[in-house]
Amino acid sequence: MINNLPDTLLRYRVIVGLLASLVCAATWALDLTQLVYECPFCRAQRTVIGLLGLIILLPWYRHWLSRYLAAIFGVFGLVVGSMQHFRGWARISAGEFEWGEQWYINPWLLSGCAIFIIMALLLLIWRDSPTAD
């Protein structure tokens, strides 16, 4: 199963794309209703996740232009996510890091998740056709 995970995800790419779009929409809803801190790093990362989700939904997501746009958006999202994540590591090294009461909305943890999601979407978009079983 793990060896064929990319192929499996590509077979269900519509679900993957819809999940990415749902993550984007839900997190933007939390931001716009002011239930979370208005973080420019988070806004950039969630927007990139949504854009990559939309690209993977396109019937021509393997076209060179789609891959080119995905690479641009992805690199931007990865740089922003890495900057935010590194700021957390700097706080850990300085001994100033705290999880807080609501540890599940810690920027360091969420930026790490965003990096994984963005990279996974990029790898799926740039993957060749799924192999036949």
N, CA and C atoms as an extended XYZ file, in Angstrom:
399
Properties=species:S:1:pos:R:3:atomname:S:1:resname:S:1:resid:I:1 pbc="F F F"
N         0.826       -1.204        0.000 N   MET     1
C         0.000        0.000        0.000 CA  MET     1
C         0.865        1.261        0.000 C   MET     1
N         1.871        1.278        0.872 N   ILE     2
C         2.720        2.467        0.972 CA  ILE     2
C         3.514        2.674       -0.314 C   ILE     2
N         3.970        1.592       -0.930 N   ASN     3
C         4.742        1.725       -2.170 CA  ASN     3
C         3.916        2.340       -3.283 C   ASN     3
N         2.621        2.099       -3.277 N   ASN     4
C         1.741        2.604       -4.328 CA  ASN     4
C         0.936        3.818       -3.886 C   ASN     4
N         1.289        4.422       -2.780 N   LEU     5
C         0.512        5.544       -2.255 CA  LEU     5
C         0.395        6.702       -3.243 C   LEU     5
N         1.474        7.143       -3.894 N   PRO     6
C         1.307        8.225       -4.865 CA  PRO     6
C         0.340        7.873       -5.995 C   PRO     6
N         0.447        6.643       -6.504 N   ASP     7
C        -0.460        6.218       -7.572 CA  ASP     7
C        -1.897        6.172       -7.077 C   ASP     7
N        -2.091        5.688       -5.867 N   THR     8
C        -3.434        5.634       -5.285 CA  THR     8
C        -3.999        7.037       -5.122 C   THR     8
N        -3.188        7.960       -4.615 N   LEU     9
C        -3.651        9.337       -4.444 CA  LEU     9
C        -3.983        9.980       -5.780 C   LEU     9
N        -3.213        9.661       -6.806 N   LEU    10
C        -3.515       10.206       -8.128 CA  LEU    10
C        -4.787        9.614       -8.720 C   LEU    10
N        -5.060        8.353       -8.408 N   ARG    11
C        -6.317        7.766       -8.884 CA  ARG    11
C        -7.508        8.482       -8.252 C   ARG    11
N        -7.320        8.956       -7.035 N   TYR    12
C        -8.371        9.678       -6.312 CA  TYR    12
C        -8.029       11.161       -6.206 C   TYR    12
N        -7.434       11.696       -7.266 N   ARG    13
C        -6.960       13.074       -7.228 CA  ARG    13
C        -8.077       14.083       -7.044 C   ARG    13
N        -9.277       13.761       -7.485 N   VAL    14
C       -10.403       14.678       -7.284 CA  VAL    14
C       -10.678       14.825       -5.785 C   VAL    14
N       -10.646       13.722       -5.070 N   ILE    15
C       -10.856       13.771       -3.616 CA  ILE    15
C        -9.718       14.534       -2.955 C   ILE    15
N        -8.478       14.290       -3.389 N   VAL    16
C        -7.318       14.998       -2.836 CA  VAL    16
C        -7.451       16.496       -3.088 C   VAL    16
N        -7.806       16.867       -4.312 N   GLY    17
C        -7.981       18.278       -4.648 CA  GLY    17
C        -9.096       18.926       -3.858 C   GLY    17
N       -10.208       18.201       -3.688 N   LEU    18
C       -11.319       18.738       -2.902 CA  LEU    18
C       -10.952       18.883       -1.428 C   LEU    18
N       -10.183       17.924       -0.906 N   LEU    19
C        -9.723       18.031        0.487 CA  LEU    19
C        -8.805       19.237        0.680 C   LEU    19
N        -7.907       19.459       -0.274 N   ALA    20
C        -7.018       20.623       -0.193 CA  ALA    20
C        -7.827       21.910       -0.259 C   ALA    20
N        -8.814       21.952       -1.141 N   SER    21
C        -9.669       23.133       -1.250 CA  SER    21
C       -10.489       23.325        0.017 C   SER    21
N       -10.947       22.228        0.612 N   LEU    22
C       -11.705       22.297        1.860 CA  LEU    22
C       -10.844       22.816        3.003 C   LEU    22
N        -9.601       22.348        3.080 N   VAL    23
C        -8.671       22.848        4.101 CA  VAL    23
C        -8.479       24.348        3.939 C   VAL    23
N        -8.282       24.781        2.700 N   CYS    24
C        -8.109       26.204        2.409 CA  CYS    24
C        -9.344       26.997        2.822 C   CYS    24
N       -10.512       26.555        2.406 N   ALA    25
C       -11.750       27.281        2.697 CA  ALA    25
C       -12.043       27.313        4.199 C   ALA    25
N       -11.836       26.188        4.876 N   ALA    26
C       -12.117       26.133        6.316 CA  ALA    26
C       -11.173       27.042        7.104 C   ALA    26
N        -9.903       27.025        6.744 N   THR    27
C        -8.962       27.869        7.483 CA  THR    27
C        -9.167       29.349        7.163 C   THR    27
N        -9.547       29.660        5.923 N   TRP    28
C        -9.878       31.049        5.603 CA  TRP    28
C       -11.128       31.483        6.354 C   TRP    28
N       -12.100       30.581        6.518 N   ALA    29
C       -13.315       30.910        7.269 CA  ALA    29
C       -12.968       31.209        8.729 C   ALA    29
N       -12.077       30.412        9.314 N   LEU    30
C       -11.644       30.679       10.685 CA  LEU    30
C       -10.955       32.038       10.792 C   LEU    30
N       -10.158       32.359        9.782 N   ASP    31
C        -9.449       33.642        9.777 CA  ASP    31
C       -10.424       34.807        9.619 C   ASP    31
N       -11.333       34.714        8.664 N   LEU    32
C       -12.244       35.820        8.376 CA  LEU    32
C       -13.274       36.043        9.481 C   LEU    32
N       -13.591       34.993       10.240 N   THR    33
C       -14.495       35.157       11.383 CA  THR    33
C       -13.731       35.540       12.650 C   THR    33
N       -12.441       35.740       12.514 N   GLN    34
C       -11.546       36.177       13.584 CA  GLN    34
C       -11.502       35.208       14.765 C   GLN    34
N       -11.628       33.917       14.457 N   LEU    35
C       -11.492       32.894       15.493 CA  LEU    35
C       -10.033       32.526       15.726 C   LEU    35
N        -9.164       32.904       14.791 N   VAL    36
C        -7.725       32.690       14.938 CA  VAL    36
C        -7.006       34.004       14.653 C   VAL    36
N        -5.759       34.058       15.037 N   TYR    37
C        -4.927       35.230       14.817 CA  TYR    37
C        -4.737       35.456       13.312 C   TYR    37
N        -4.789       36.708       12.886 N   GLU    38
C        -4.587       37.051       11.476 CA  GLU    38
C        -3.095       37.024       11.153 C   GLU    38
N        -2.654       35.892       10.695 N   CYS    39
C        -1.224       35.666       10.457 CA  CYS    39
C        -0.943       35.712        8.952 C   CYS    39
N        -0.079       36.621        8.500 N   PRO    40
C         0.222       36.679        7.062 CA  PRO    40
C         0.925       35.423        6.555 C   PRO    40
N         1.731       34.790        7.385 N   PHE    41
C         2.374       33.538        6.989 CA  PHE    41
C         1.312       32.472        6.717 C   PHE    41
N         0.383       32.335        7.663 N   CYS    42
C        -0.674       31.318        7.538 CA  CYS    42
C        -1.560       31.591        6.335 C   CYS    42
N        -1.866       32.853        6.107 N   ARG    43
C        -2.711       33.214        4.972 CA  ARG    43
C        -2.059       32.810        3.654 C   ARG    43
N        -0.774       33.048        3.540 N   ALA    44
C        -0.060       32.677        2.312 CA  ALA    44
C        -0.053       31.162        2.130 C   ALA    44
N         0.205       30.427        3.206 N   GLN    45
C         0.278       28.972        3.112 CA  GLN    45
C        -1.077       28.369        2.776 C   GLN    45
N        -2.139       28.840        3.404 N   ARG    46
C        -3.466       28.274        3.128 CA  ARG    46
C        -3.922       28.605        1.714 C   ARG    46
N        -3.533       29.779        1.219 N   THR    47
C        -3.884       30.146       -0.150 CA  THR    47
C        -3.163       29.246       -1.145 C   THR    47
N        -1.892       28.973       -0.891 N   VAL    48
C        -1.122       28.087       -1.775 CA  VAL    48
C        -1.712       26.683       -1.757 C   VAL    48
N        -2.107       26.187       -0.596 N   ILE    49
C        -2.733       24.858       -0.521 CA  ILE    49
C        -4.001       24.835       -1.368 C   ILE    49
N        -4.800       25.890       -1.301 N   GLY    50
C        -6.011       25.972       -2.103 CA  GLY    50
C        -5.723       26.038       -3.591 C   GLY    50
N        -4.728       26.834       -3.975 N   LEU    51
C        -4.383       26.942       -5.399 CA  LEU    51
C        -3.862       25.617       -5.954 C   LEU    51
N        -3.037       24.929       -5.183 N   LEU    52
C        -2.538       23.623       -5.633 CA  LEU    52
C        -3.675       22.605       -5.700 C   LEU    52
N        -4.608       22.703       -4.764 N   GLY    53
C        -5.785       21.834       -4.812 CA  GLY    53
C        -6.610       22.077       -6.054 C   GLY    53
N        -6.743       23.346       -6.438 N   LEU    54
C        -7.481       23.667       -7.670 CA  LEU    54
C        -6.743       23.169       -8.911 C   LEU    54
N        -5.422       23.305       -8.906 N   ILE    55
C        -4.639       22.840      -10.056 CA  ILE    55
C        -4.771       21.331      -10.229 C   ILE    55
N        -4.720       20.590       -9.126 N   ILE    56
C        -4.805       19.121       -9.250 CA  ILE    56
C        -6.204       18.680       -9.680 C   ILE    56
N        -7.199       19.537       -9.518 N   LEU    57
C        -8.554       19.228       -9.981 CA  LEU    57
C        -8.726       19.426      -11.489 C   LEU    57
N        -7.834       20.201      -12.078 N   LEU    58
C        -7.949       20.484      -13.510 CA  LEU    58
C        -7.740       19.216      -14.335 C   LEU    58
N        -8.484       19.066      -15.426 N   PRO    59
C        -8.267       17.883      -16.262 CA  PRO    59
C        -6.895       17.888      -16.927 C   PRO    59
N        -6.305       19.037      -17.097 N   TRP    60
C        -4.988       19.151      -17.725 CA  TRP    60
C        -3.918       19.572      -16.708 C   TRP    60
N        -3.999       18.985      -15.505 N   TYR    61
C        -3.045       19.337      -14.438 CA  TYR    61
C        -1.617       18.909      -14.759 C   TYR    61
N        -1.424       18.012      -15.738 N   ARG    62
C        -0.074       17.587      -16.115 CA  ARG    62
C         0.523       18.438      -17.236 C   ARG    62
N        -0.225       19.375      -17.744 N   HIS    63
C         0.277       20.266      -18.792 CA  HIS    63
C         1.438       21.076      -18.218 C   HIS    63
N         2.376       21.454      -19.059 N   TRP    64
C         3.561       22.157      -18.587 CA  TRP    64
C         3.209       23.469      -17.902 C   TRP    64
N         2.186       24.168      -18.365 N   LEU    65
C         1.811       25.442      -17.760 CA  LEU    65
C         1.240       25.239      -16.353 C   LEU    65
N         0.445       24.195      -16.177 N   SER    66
C        -0.091       23.886      -14.844 CA  SER    66
C         1.032       23.532      -13.882 C   SER    66
N         1.965       22.726      -14.368 N   ARG    67
C         3.098       22.343      -13.520 CA  ARG    67
C         3.976       23.549      -13.198 C   ARG    67
N         4.138       24.437      -14.168 N   TYR    68
C         4.938       25.640      -13.953 CA  TYR    68
C         4.295       26.529      -12.890 C   TYR    68
N         2.993       26.761      -13.015 N   LEU    69
C         2.287       27.568      -12.013 CA  LEU    69
C         2.310       26.897      -10.646 C   LEU    69
N         2.136       25.575      -10.629 N   ALA    70
C         2.191       24.843       -9.366 CA  ALA    70
C         3.564       24.984       -8.719 C   ALA    70
N         4.611       24.949       -9.533 N   ALA    71
C         5.969       25.103       -8.996 CA  ALA    71
C         6.161       26.493       -8.398 C   ALA    71
N         5.670       27.519       -9.081 N   ILE    72
C         5.797       28.887       -8.570 CA  ILE    72
C         5.051       29.034       -7.253 C   ILE    72
N         3.771       28.612       -7.244 N   PHE    73
C         2.985       28.718       -6.011 CA  PHE    73
C         3.595       27.880       -4.900 C   PHE    73
N         4.012       26.671       -5.251 N   GLY    74
C         4.571       25.767       -4.259 CA  GLY    74
C         5.850       26.286       -3.634 C   GLY    74
N         6.748       26.799       -4.458 N   VAL    75
C         8.008       27.340       -3.920 CA  VAL    75
C         7.714       28.515       -2.992 C   VAL    75
N         6.798       29.379       -3.400 N   PHE    76
C         6.427       30.507       -2.538 CA  PHE    76
C         5.873       29.997       -1.199 C   PHE    76
N         4.948       29.051       -1.257 N   GLY    77
C         4.363       28.504       -0.028 CA  GLY    77
C         5.388       27.805        0.842 C   GLY    77
N         6.309       27.071        0.212 N   LEU    78
C         7.344       26.381        0.980 CA  LEU    78
C         8.314       27.357        1.631 C   LEU    78
N         8.656       28.431        0.940 N   VAL    79
C         9.558       29.434        1.523 CA  VAL    79
C         8.881       30.113        2.709 C   VAL    79
N         7.637       30.513        2.534 N   VAL    80
C         6.908       31.176        3.629 CA  VAL    80
C         6.753       30.213        4.804 C   VAL    80
N         6.354       28.978        4.517 N   GLY    81
C         6.201       27.988        5.576 CA  GLY    81
C         7.509       27.690        6.292 C   GLY    81
N         8.582       27.603        5.524 N   SER    82
C         9.896       27.338        6.123 CA  SER    82
C        10.356       28.500        6.992 C   SER    82
N        10.086       29.717        6.543 N   MET    83
C        10.455       30.882        7.359 CA  MET    83
C         9.714       30.866        8.690 C   MET    83
N         8.405       30.594        8.635 N   GLN    84
C         7.627       30.549        9.871 CA  GLN    84
C         8.084       29.395       10.754 C   GLN    84
N         8.332       28.249       10.150 N   HIS    85
C         8.767       27.082       10.908 CA  HIS    85
C        10.141       27.322       11.542 C   HIS    85
N        11.043       27.963       10.804 N   PHE    86
C        12.372       28.241       11.343 CA  PHE    86
C        12.302       29.222       12.508 C   PHE    86
N        11.361       30.171       12.456 N   ARG    87
C        11.194       31.088       13.590 CA  ARG    87
C        10.852       30.311       14.859 C   ARG    87
N        10.065       29.236       14.707 N   GLY    88
C         9.762       28.379       15.857 CA  GLY    88
C        11.002       27.663       16.364 C   GLY    88
N        11.826       27.172       15.422 N   TRP    89
C        13.072       26.521       15.835 CA  TRP    89
C        14.004       27.508       16.533 C   TRP    89
N        14.013       28.761       16.064 N   ALA    90
C        14.847       29.780       16.720 CA  ALA    90
C        14.370       30.014       18.150 C   ALA    90
N        13.060       30.025       18.355 N   ARG    91
C        12.516       30.188       19.705 CA  ARG    91
C        12.840       28.975       20.576 C   ARG    91
N        12.829       27.783       19.969 N   ILE    92
C        13.195       26.578       20.720 CA  ILE    92
C        14.650       26.677       21.158 C   ILE    92
N        15.533       27.092       20.245 N   SER    93
C        16.962       27.209       20.570 CA  SER    93
C        17.225       28.273       21.627 C   SER    93
N        16.424       29.336       21.620 N   ALA    94
C        16.597       30.410       22.592 CA  ALA    94
C        15.946       30.086       23.936 C   ALA    94
N        15.214       28.972       24.000 N   GLY    95
C        14.542       28.601       25.238 CA  GLY    95
C        13.271       29.394       25.491 C   GLY    95
N        12.714       29.994       24.456 N   GLU    96
C        11.516       30.825       24.604 CA  GLU    96
C        10.256       30.144       24.079 C   GLU    96
N        10.372       28.928       23.598 N   PHE    97
C         9.238       28.252       22.960 CA  PHE    97
C         8.244       27.756       24.000 C   PHE    97
N         6.956       27.962       23.732 N   GLU    98
C         5.891       27.423       24.569 CA  GLU    98
C         4.796       26.885       23.663 C   GLU    98
N         4.259       25.729       24.023 N   TRP    99
C         3.167       25.165       23.246 CA  TRP    99
C         1.891       25.980       23.416 C   TRP    99
N         1.673       26.486       24.601 N   GLY   100
C         0.450       27.235       24.883 CA  GLY   100
C        -0.682       26.300       25.260 C   GLY   100
N        -1.786       26.900       25.711 N   GLU   101
C        -2.939       26.100       26.110 CA  GLU   101
C        -3.538       25.351       24.936 C   GLU   101
N        -3.642       26.037       23.822 N   GLN   102
C        -4.189       25.405       22.624 CA  GLN   102
C        -3.018       24.993       21.725 C   GLN   102
N        -2.336       23.905       22.107 N   TRP   103
C        -1.137       23.472       21.395 CA  TRP   103
C        -1.421       23.138       19.938 C   TRP   103
N        -2.649       22.748       19.611 N   TYR   104
C        -2.983       22.343       18.250 CA  TYR   104
C        -3.054       23.512       17.275 C   TYR   104
N        -3.013       24.749       17.754 N   ILE   105
C        -2.953       25.896       16.843 CA  ILE   105
C        -1.616       26.623       16.970 C   ILE   105
N        -0.606       25.901       17.429 N   ASN   106
C         0.732       26.472       17.531 CA  ASN   106
C         1.281       26.710       16.125 C   ASN   106
N         1.762       27.935       15.827 N   PRO   107
C         2.260       28.235       14.474 CA  PRO   107
C         3.389       27.324       14.016 C   PRO   107
N         4.232       26.904       14.938 N   TRP   108
C         5.340       26.028       14.576 CA  TRP   108
C         4.816       24.689       14.077 C   TRP   108
N         3.839       24.138       14.765 N   LEU   109
C         3.253       22.860       14.381 CA  LEU   109
C         2.469       22.986       13.075 C   LEU   109
N         1.657       24.028       12.945 N   LEU   110
C         0.833       24.205       11.753 CA  LEU   110
C         1.670       24.502       10.507 C   LEU   110
N         2.754       25.264       10.681 N   SER   111
C         3.602       25.536        9.513 CA  SER   111
C         4.290       24.259        9.046 C   SER   111
N         4.649       23.386        9.974 N   GLY   112
C         5.215       22.091        9.592 CA  GLY   112
C         4.216       21.258        8.816 C   GLY   112
N         2.958       21.263        9.262 N   CYS   113
C         1.904       20.540        8.529 CA  CYS   113
C         1.701       21.141        7.139 C   CYS   113
N         1.711       22.464        7.047 N   ALA   114
C         1.530       23.123        5.750 CA  ALA   114
C         2.665       22.764        4.790 C   ALA   114
N         3.888       22.690        5.296 N   ILE   115
C         5.027       22.310        4.460 CA  ILE   115
C         4.808       20.906        3.885 C   ILE   115
N         4.371       19.970        4.729 N   PHE   116
C         4.114       18.606        4.264 CA  PHE   116
C         2.997       18.571        3.223 C   PHE   116
N         1.914       19.309        3.459 N   ILE   117
C         0.785       19.309        2.527 CA  ILE   117
C         1.189       19.910        1.182 C   ILE   117
N         1.865       21.054        1.219 N   ILE   118
C         2.277       21.725       -0.021 CA  ILE   118
C         3.224       20.828       -0.821 C   ILE   118
N         4.185       20.232       -0.137 N   MET   119
C         5.146       19.366       -0.843 CA  MET   119
C         4.455       18.141       -1.418 C   MET   119
N         3.517       17.547       -0.689 N   ALA   120
C         2.791       16.383       -1.190 CA  ALA   120
C         1.974       16.741       -2.430 C   ALA   120
N         1.292       17.877       -2.400 N   LEU   121
C         0.515       18.294       -3.569 CA  LEU   121
C         1.424       18.549       -4.768 C   LEU   121
N         2.565       19.179       -4.528 N   LEU   122
C         3.513       19.415       -5.625 CA  LEU   122
C         4.018       18.107       -6.224 C   LEU   122
N         4.368       17.167       -5.366 N   LEU   123
C         4.859       15.882       -5.868 CA  LEU   123
C         3.788       15.153       -6.665 C   LEU   123
N         2.534       15.251       -6.249 N   LEU   124
C         1.456       14.602       -7.000 CA  LEU   124
C         1.256       15.265       -8.359 C   LEU   124
N         1.322       16.590       -8.389 N   ILE   125
C         1.140       17.304       -9.649 CA  ILE   125
C         2.269       16.979      -10.621 C   ILE   125
N         3.476       16.858      -10.107 N   TRP   126
C         4.634       16.603      -10.969 CA  TRP   126
C         4.874       15.114      -11.237 C   TRP   126
N         4.100       14.243      -10.610 N   ARG   127
C         4.281       12.798      -10.827 CA  ARG   127
C         3.797       12.400      -12.216 C   ARG   127
N         4.472       11.420      -12.789 N   ASP   128
C         4.039       10.885      -14.084 CA  ASP   128
C         2.739       10.123      -13.912 C   ASP   128
N         2.209        9.632      -14.997 N   SER   129
C         0.947        8.889      -14.967 CA  SER   129
C         1.042        7.727      -14.002 C   SER   129
N        -0.066        7.426      -13.304 N   PRO   130
C        -0.047        6.276      -12.404 CA  PRO   130
C         0.246        4.988      -13.171 C   PRO   130
N         0.990        4.111      -12.547 N   THR   131
C         1.312        2.838      -13.188 CA  THR   131
C         0.115        1.912      -13.084 C   THR   131
N        -0.025        1.032      -14.039 N   ALA   132
C        -1.122        0.068      -14.006 CA  ALA   132
C        -0.796       -1.033      -13.019 C   ALA   132
N        -1.819       -1.492      -12.298 N   ASP   133
C        -1.611       -2.571      -11.312 CA  ASP   133
C        -1.572       -3.912      -11.996 C   ASP   133
